[in-house]
Short mmCIF file of C-alpha atoms in Angstrom, two decimals:
data_model
loop_
_atom_site.label_atom_id
_atom_site.label_comp_id
_atom_site.label_asym_id
_atom_site.label_seq_id
_atom_site.Cartn_x
_atom_site.Cartn_y
_atom_site.Cartn_z
CA UNK A 1 26.84 49.30 43.24
CA UNK A 2 28.07 47.52 39.74
CA UNK A 3 29.30 49.64 36.83
CA UNK A 4 26.78 49.82 34.68
CA UNK A 5 29.01 49.04 31.68
CA UNK A 6 29.26 45.09 33.23
CA UNK A 7 25.87 44.78 34.62
CA UNK A 8 24.57 43.19 31.43
CA UNK A 9 27.34 40.88 30.50
CA UNK A 10 26.91 39.70 34.26
CA UNK A 11 23.32 39.04 33.31
CA UNK A 12 24.06 36.90 30.23
CA UNK A 13 27.09 35.23 32.08
CA UNK A 14 25.20 32.02 33.19
CA UNK A 15 23.54 31.67 29.63
CA UNK A 16 26.86 32.02 28.14
CA UNK A 17 28.66 29.43 30.74
CA UNK A 18 25.72 26.96 30.01
CA UNK A 19 25.94 27.30 26.32
CA UNK A 20 29.92 27.19 26.49
CA UNK A 21 29.95 24.09 28.70
CA UNK A 22 27.08 22.15 27.19
CA UNK A 23 27.42 23.11 23.42
CA UNK A 24 30.58 24.51 22.29
CA UNK A 25 32.71 22.14 24.26
CA UNK A 26 31.36 19.03 22.87
CA UNK A 27 31.96 20.72 19.63
CA UNK A 28 35.40 21.32 20.14
CA UNK A 29 35.77 18.15 21.98
CA UNK A 30 34.69 16.34 18.48
CA UNK A 31 36.84 18.52 16.37
CA UNK A 32 40.32 17.11 18.09
CA UNK A 33 38.49 13.63 18.78
CA UNK A 34 38.42 13.43 14.98
CA UNK A 35 42.05 14.15 14.63
CA UNK A 36 42.93 10.97 16.96
CA UNK A 37 42.86 7.14 16.48
CA UNK A 38 42.50 4.54 18.78
CA UNK A 39 45.51 1.82 18.36
CA UNK A 40 44.60 -1.65 18.92
CA UNK A 41 45.96 -1.35 22.49
CA UNK A 42 43.59 1.19 23.48
CA UNK A 43 45.78 4.22 23.36
CA UNK A 44 45.01 7.64 21.43
CA UNK A 45 47.35 9.19 19.07
CA UNK A 46 46.99 12.02 16.92
CA UNK A 47 46.67 11.08 13.00
CA UNK A 48 46.18 14.22 11.31
CA UNK A 49 43.57 14.18 9.01
CA UNK A 50 43.74 10.37 8.29
CA UNK A 51 40.13 9.64 9.43
CA UNK A 52 38.71 12.36 7.27
CA UNK A 53 40.72 10.71 3.84
CA UNK A 54 39.80 6.93 5.31
CA UNK A 55 36.16 8.38 4.70
CA UNK A 56 36.51 9.84 1.51
CA UNK A 57 37.81 6.91 0.24
CA UNK A 58 35.32 4.72 1.45
CA UNK A 59 31.88 4.21 -0.55
CA UNK A 60 29.95 3.26 1.97
CA UNK A 61 30.04 6.66 3.54
CA UNK A 62 29.54 8.27 0.03
CA UNK A 63 26.41 5.64 0.02
CA UNK A 64 25.78 6.94 3.42
CA UNK A 65 25.65 10.59 2.56
CA UNK A 66 23.59 9.88 -0.70
CA UNK A 67 20.85 8.67 1.60
CA UNK A 68 21.07 11.61 4.08
CA UNK A 69 20.43 14.12 1.45
CA UNK A 70 18.07 12.22 -0.34
CA UNK A 71 15.91 11.71 3.02
CA UNK A 72 16.45 15.40 3.49
CA UNK A 73 15.39 16.69 0.12
CA UNK A 74 12.28 14.72 0.12
CA UNK A 75 11.28 15.29 4.09
CA UNK A 76 11.87 18.69 4.77
CA UNK A 77 9.62 20.40 1.87
CA UNK A 78 7.25 17.68 2.61
CA UNK A 79 7.04 18.28 6.23
CA UNK A 80 6.57 22.40 5.84
CA UNK A 81 3.96 21.91 2.87
CA UNK A 82 2.10 19.57 5.01
CA UNK A 83 2.56 21.80 8.38
CA UNK A 84 1.50 24.70 6.17
CA UNK A 85 -1.85 23.00 4.82
CA UNK A 86 -2.81 21.58 8.36
CA UNK A 87 -2.26 25.25 9.67
CA UNK A 88 -4.18 26.66 7.26
CA UNK A 89 -6.95 24.19 7.24
CA UNK A 90 -7.07 25.28 11.56
CA UNK A 91 -6.67 28.55 10.91
CA UNK A 92 -10.18 30.15 10.79
CA UNK A 93 -12.54 29.34 13.39
CA UNK A 94 -15.38 26.71 12.82
CA UNK A 95 -17.39 24.39 14.56
CA UNK A 96 -15.39 21.49 16.46
CA UNK A 97 -11.91 23.10 15.45
CA UNK A 98 -10.44 22.44 18.89
CA UNK A 99 -11.24 18.56 18.05
CA UNK A 100 -9.08 18.56 15.12
CA UNK A 101 -6.58 20.57 16.54
CA UNK A 102 -6.31 18.47 19.38
CA UNK A 103 -6.19 14.99 17.23
CA UNK A 104 -3.50 16.71 14.60
CA UNK A 105 -1.04 17.28 17.66
CA UNK A 106 -1.48 14.30 19.40
CA UNK A 107 1.50 12.54 17.79
CA UNK A 108 3.44 14.99 19.80
CA UNK A 109 3.08 13.23 23.01
CA UNK A 110 4.50 9.84 21.53
CA UNK A 111 8.10 9.62 21.94
CA UNK A 112 9.92 9.00 18.99
CA UNK A 113 11.05 6.03 19.62
CA UNK A 114 7.54 4.74 20.63
CA UNK A 115 6.70 5.81 17.36
CA UNK A 116 9.31 3.70 15.56
CA UNK A 117 8.10 0.52 17.79
CA UNK A 118 4.51 1.08 17.20
CA UNK A 119 4.97 1.47 13.25
CA UNK A 120 7.19 -1.41 13.47
CA UNK A 121 4.26 -3.24 14.76
CA UNK A 122 1.34 -1.33 12.77
CA UNK A 123 3.34 -2.08 9.40
CA UNK A 124 4.28 -5.61 10.11
CA UNK A 125 3.94 -7.58 7.02
CA UNK A 126 2.25 -11.10 9.37
CA UNK A 127 0.73 -9.07 11.52
CA UNK A 128 0.00 -5.25 10.70
CA UNK A 129 -3.24 -3.53 10.68
CA UNK A 130 -2.27 -2.01 7.63
CA UNK A 131 -0.93 -4.86 5.41
CA UNK A 132 -4.02 -6.81 6.44
CA UNK A 133 -5.70 -3.47 4.66
CA UNK A 134 -4.11 -3.50 1.59
CA UNK A 135 -4.27 -7.35 1.10
CA UNK A 136 -7.98 -6.67 1.69
CA UNK A 137 -8.24 -4.13 -1.11
CA UNK A 138 -5.96 -6.00 -2.99
CA UNK A 139 -2.92 -4.32 -3.28
CA UNK A 140 -1.25 -7.14 -1.90
CA UNK A 141 1.40 -7.12 1.18
CA UNK A 142 4.11 -4.58 1.11
CA UNK A 143 7.13 -5.14 3.00
CA UNK A 144 7.68 -1.45 3.77
CA UNK A 145 10.89 -0.67 6.47
CA UNK A 146 12.23 -4.20 5.48
CA UNK A 147 12.13 -3.58 1.47
CA UNK A 148 15.31 -1.83 0.01
CA UNK A 149 13.12 0.11 -2.46
CA UNK A 150 10.50 1.30 0.65
CA UNK A 151 12.46 1.66 3.59
CA UNK A 152 13.46 5.16 3.59
CA UNK A 153 10.09 6.25 2.65
CA UNK A 154 8.62 4.76 5.20
CA UNK A 155 10.73 6.61 7.82
CA UNK A 156 9.64 9.82 5.89
CA UNK A 157 6.39 8.71 6.63
CA UNK A 158 6.90 7.72 9.89
CA UNK A 159 8.90 11.16 10.86
CA UNK A 160 6.32 13.12 8.89
CA UNK A 161 3.20 11.78 10.65
CA UNK A 162 5.50 12.56 14.27
CA UNK A 163 6.39 15.84 13.33
CA UNK A 164 3.50 17.93 11.13
CA UNK A 165 1.58 18.51 14.02
CA UNK A 166 4.51 20.26 15.95
CA UNK A 167 5.52 22.23 12.86
CA UNK A 168 2.05 22.96 12.49
CA UNK A 169 1.78 25.24 15.97
CA UNK A 170 4.40 27.18 14.59
CA UNK A 171 2.75 28.02 11.23
CA UNK A 172 -0.50 28.55 13.06
CA UNK A 173 1.26 31.02 15.27
CA UNK A 174 2.61 32.89 12.38
CA UNK A 175 -1.00 33.18 10.72
CA UNK A 176 -2.33 34.82 13.82
CA UNK A 177 0.55 37.15 13.97
CA UNK A 178 -0.64 38.71 10.64
CA UNK A 179 -2.55 41.51 11.21
CA UNK A 180 -6.35 41.84 10.08
CA UNK A 181 -5.94 45.05 8.60
CA UNK A 182 -3.45 43.90 5.95
CA UNK A 183 -6.52 41.59 4.72
CA UNK A 184 -9.00 44.30 5.19
CA UNK A 185 -6.86 46.39 3.06
CA UNK A 186 -6.74 43.40 0.43
CA UNK A 187 -10.29 43.02 0.43
CA UNK A 188 -11.07 46.80 -0.33
CA UNK A 189 -8.55 46.80 -2.91
CA UNK A 190 -11.16 43.98 -4.84
CA UNK A 191 -8.37 40.99 -4.29
CA UNK A 192 -9.78 37.40 -5.05
CA UNK A 193 -9.16 34.75 -2.32
CA UNK A 194 -5.94 33.44 -4.23
CA UNK A 195 -4.55 36.70 -4.80
CA UNK A 196 -4.80 37.67 -1.05
CA UNK A 197 -3.05 34.12 -0.23
CA UNK A 198 -0.36 34.61 -2.75
CA UNK A 199 0.41 38.52 -2.20
CA UNK A 200 -0.65 38.73 1.83
CA UNK A 201 -0.22 35.52 3.59
CA UNK A 202 2.99 34.19 1.56
CA UNK A 203 4.94 36.69 2.03
CA UNK A 204 3.98 37.76 5.64
CA UNK A 205 4.32 33.91 6.53
CA UNK A 206 8.12 33.97 5.02
CA UNK A 207 9.56 34.41 8.35
CA UNK A 208 7.80 31.47 10.46
CA UNK A 209 8.36 29.10 7.59
CA UNK A 210 12.31 29.96 7.33
CA UNK A 211 12.39 29.11 11.19
CA UNK A 212 10.69 26.18 10.89
CA UNK A 213 12.54 24.89 7.67
CA UNK A 214 15.93 25.70 9.60
CA UNK A 215 14.69 23.66 12.57
CA UNK A 216 13.44 20.91 10.81
CA UNK A 217 16.46 20.74 8.82
CA UNK A 218 18.78 20.50 11.60
CA UNK A 219 16.30 18.01 13.37
CA UNK A 220 16.16 15.89 10.33
CA UNK A 221 19.95 15.73 9.36
CA UNK A 222 20.20 14.02 12.92
CA UNK A 223 17.33 11.74 12.40
CA UNK A 224 18.49 8.33 14.37
CA UNK A 225 15.89 6.57 16.68
CA UNK A 226 13.84 5.11 14.05
CA UNK A 227 16.59 4.23 11.99
CA UNK A 228 18.52 2.09 14.91
CA UNK A 229 14.76 0.52 16.11
CA UNK A 230 13.29 -0.24 12.85
CA UNK A 231 15.79 -1.18 10.24
CA UNK A 232 19.53 -0.62 11.45
CA UNK A 233 20.58 1.40 8.66
CA UNK A 234 19.30 -1.57 6.19
CA UNK A 235 18.31 -3.37 4.19
CA UNK A 236 21.50 -3.05 2.41
CA UNK A 237 22.07 0.15 3.81
CA UNK A 238 19.47 2.17 2.25
CA UNK A 239 18.33 3.85 5.32
CA UNK A 240 21.92 4.37 6.94
CA UNK A 241 21.88 8.18 7.44
CA UNK A 242 24.97 9.79 8.37
CA UNK A 243 23.98 9.68 12.15
CA UNK A 244 23.73 5.83 12.26
CA UNK A 245 27.39 5.68 10.24
CA UNK A 246 28.59 7.77 13.42
CA UNK A 247 26.70 5.70 15.70
CA UNK A 248 27.85 2.24 14.24
CA UNK A 249 31.64 3.61 14.08
CA UNK A 250 31.76 4.46 17.92
CA UNK A 251 29.54 1.83 19.47
CA UNK A 252 29.80 -1.17 17.07
CA UNK A 253 33.56 -0.95 15.66
CA UNK A 254 34.77 1.13 18.64
CA UNK A 255 36.35 3.65 16.10
CA UNK A 256 35.77 6.70 17.92
CA UNK A 257 37.90 9.25 15.79
CA UNK A 258 35.83 7.74 12.34
CA UNK A 259 32.50 8.44 14.30
CA UNK A 260 33.90 11.89 15.27
CA UNK A 261 35.35 13.02 11.87
CA UNK A 262 31.27 11.63 10.63
CA UNK A 263 29.83 14.14 13.48
CA UNK A 264 32.22 17.12 12.03
CA UNK A 265 31.26 16.27 8.66
CA UNK A 266 27.63 16.18 9.26
CA UNK A 267 28.26 19.50 11.53
CA UNK A 268 29.48 21.08 8.28
CA UNK A 269 26.95 19.80 5.95
CA UNK A 270 24.32 21.07 8.18
CA UNK A 271 25.68 24.66 8.60
CA UNK A 272 26.17 24.53 4.59
CA UNK A 273 22.71 23.49 4.26
CA UNK A 274 21.06 26.00 6.73
CA UNK A 275 22.93 29.18 5.17
CA UNK A 276 21.72 28.30 1.42
CA UNK A 277 18.07 27.74 2.91
CA UNK A 278 18.87 31.27 4.71
CA UNK A 279 19.72 32.52 1.48
CA UNK A 280 16.89 31.23 -0.67
CA UNK A 281 14.44 32.86 1.78
CA UNK A 282 15.62 35.47 2.12
CA UNK A 283 12.99 38.52 1.16
CA UNK A 284 14.04 40.42 -1.77
CA UNK A 285 14.48 43.71 -0.08
CA UNK A 286 16.42 42.24 2.81
CA UNK A 287 20.17 42.80 3.04
CA UNK A 288 22.74 41.23 5.44
CA UNK B 1 -18.83 34.21 6.12
CA UNK B 2 -17.46 31.13 4.41
CA UNK B 3 -19.29 29.50 1.64
CA UNK B 4 -20.77 26.40 2.56
CA UNK B 5 -18.48 24.31 0.23
CA UNK B 6 -15.66 25.33 1.22
CA UNK B 7 -16.48 24.74 4.97
CA UNK B 8 -17.58 21.04 3.66
CA UNK B 9 -14.17 20.87 1.99
CA UNK B 10 -12.14 21.71 5.50
CA UNK B 11 -14.29 19.36 7.51
CA UNK B 12 -13.31 16.56 4.90
CA UNK B 13 -9.82 17.25 4.53
CA UNK B 14 -9.46 17.54 8.22
CA UNK B 15 -11.10 14.56 8.79
CA UNK B 16 -8.59 12.80 6.64
CA UNK B 17 -5.70 14.11 7.89
CA UNK B 18 -6.89 13.41 11.76
CA UNK B 19 -7.82 10.20 10.42
CA UNK B 20 -4.10 9.45 9.53
CA UNK B 21 -2.99 10.55 12.75
CA UNK B 22 -5.02 8.66 14.97
CA UNK B 23 -5.62 5.54 12.92
CA UNK B 24 -1.99 4.23 14.56
CA UNK B 25 -2.55 5.30 18.01
CA UNK B 26 -5.98 3.86 18.06
CA UNK B 27 -4.90 0.93 16.90
CA UNK B 28 -2.22 0.89 19.44
CA UNK B 29 -4.49 1.87 22.19
CA UNK B 30 -7.09 -0.99 21.44
CA UNK B 31 -4.76 -3.90 20.75
CA UNK B 32 -2.97 -2.99 24.14
CA UNK B 33 -6.63 -4.32 25.42
CA UNK B 34 -6.48 -7.62 23.46
CA UNK B 35 -5.62 -10.93 25.25
CA UNK B 36 -2.72 -12.61 24.66
CA UNK B 37 -3.85 -15.10 22.23
CA UNK B 38 -5.30 -12.80 19.80
CA UNK B 39 -2.59 -10.20 19.71
CA UNK B 40 -1.04 -12.38 16.36
CA UNK B 41 -3.47 -12.13 13.67
CA UNK B 42 -3.10 -12.97 10.60
CA UNK B 43 -2.99 -10.61 7.76
CA UNK B 44 -5.14 -12.66 5.50
CA UNK B 45 -8.71 -11.83 7.50
CA UNK B 46 -9.43 -8.38 7.52
CA UNK B 47 -12.37 -6.86 9.46
CA UNK B 48 -13.38 -5.02 12.41
CA UNK B 49 -11.17 -7.57 14.41
CA UNK B 50 -8.26 -6.41 13.05
CA UNK B 51 -8.94 -3.31 15.37
CA UNK B 52 -11.43 -4.29 18.08
CA UNK B 53 -10.65 -7.16 20.47
CA UNK B 54 -13.19 -9.67 20.95
CA UNK B 55 -12.94 -9.29 24.40
CA UNK B 56 -11.23 -6.38 26.38
CA UNK B 57 -8.92 -7.29 29.00
CA UNK B 58 -6.43 -5.33 31.14
CA UNK B 59 -4.50 -8.64 31.88
CA UNK B 60 -1.30 -6.61 29.70
CA UNK B 61 -1.47 -3.54 32.00
CA UNK B 62 -1.59 -5.62 35.19
CA UNK B 63 1.20 -7.91 34.31
CA UNK B 64 3.51 -4.91 33.28
CA UNK B 65 2.68 -3.06 36.47
CA UNK B 66 3.31 -6.13 38.57
CA UNK B 67 6.55 -7.20 36.66
CA UNK B 68 7.79 -3.09 37.04
CA UNK B 69 6.88 -3.43 40.50
CA UNK B 70 8.61 -6.55 40.93
CA UNK B 71 12.01 -5.21 39.26
CA UNK B 72 12.13 -1.99 41.44
CA UNK B 73 12.29 -4.15 44.48
CA UNK B 74 14.90 -5.93 43.37
CA UNK B 75 18.73 -4.70 44.11
CA UNK B 76 20.38 -3.57 40.94
#
């Protein structure tokens, strides 16, 4: 018989080993790697915080931080609101609901890379049906991801198209988890539909919404494939998010130290913002 | 029971959302069945043919399957 004191740890051990090898080790490697530089001869040496000081003095880096933050400030609330609206719309039973639910989660079946290729064709200025339609109604041809002003918003649209149905599922599950008795009590108290939504649904949806917001934030800070496929950070750096900068530093300019430094900064940035979100969405009575 | 107006509103909104989601995918599926010479079309003539090919063909599927079959047989 194993001693009962160590048995729980034994059961958790496989997962801990997995997390240690596949999650924590890369982070440590990145942190140490960000303190090294590679010379022209290909030898890596310790450079201290040089990578970071270089970054902080680099206007490209700051414009990339600006782009990343702008992207996230728009896309995270947008996806949360759209997903919540969709969840509310497909919550209560009605005829043909299964069809709408199926259609709304369909983009989940398309890979991120493929959806970028699809929209590259769909929004094309010469061949795309959307531009054809826009010209037909008289708006005129838009260049979407090829224009400096529209590129970031195009990417936000594509990511929302892809993500909203997915996040809808979590919020829908949250809506189902609210007990019907709470609504009955509210009805007996003579509340209006808006009051039920504002004072019953919203407070009880706090946890699912917090989950979606936090996970969505981490996803969107690491948003990469559509940037790489559609815009390559352009035009004029207007979509050069930090992930793309990190990729470019490593695989275009072979500066692994700089790339890892950007990754570490990104990690710290995500941690800070997720902490901020936890703080903002904490219920008033809850203390931690 | 839900009021008829609310039900109509729900159907309307859901139809709009579903259309936005499905439109690019439907276009992708239909475009994959276009004949080669029709894939590139000018944006200036918008109509049914922007979505519906003049004739449906599985040539594109056949060529891509054939190509990947050959490629899988070739040594790397």
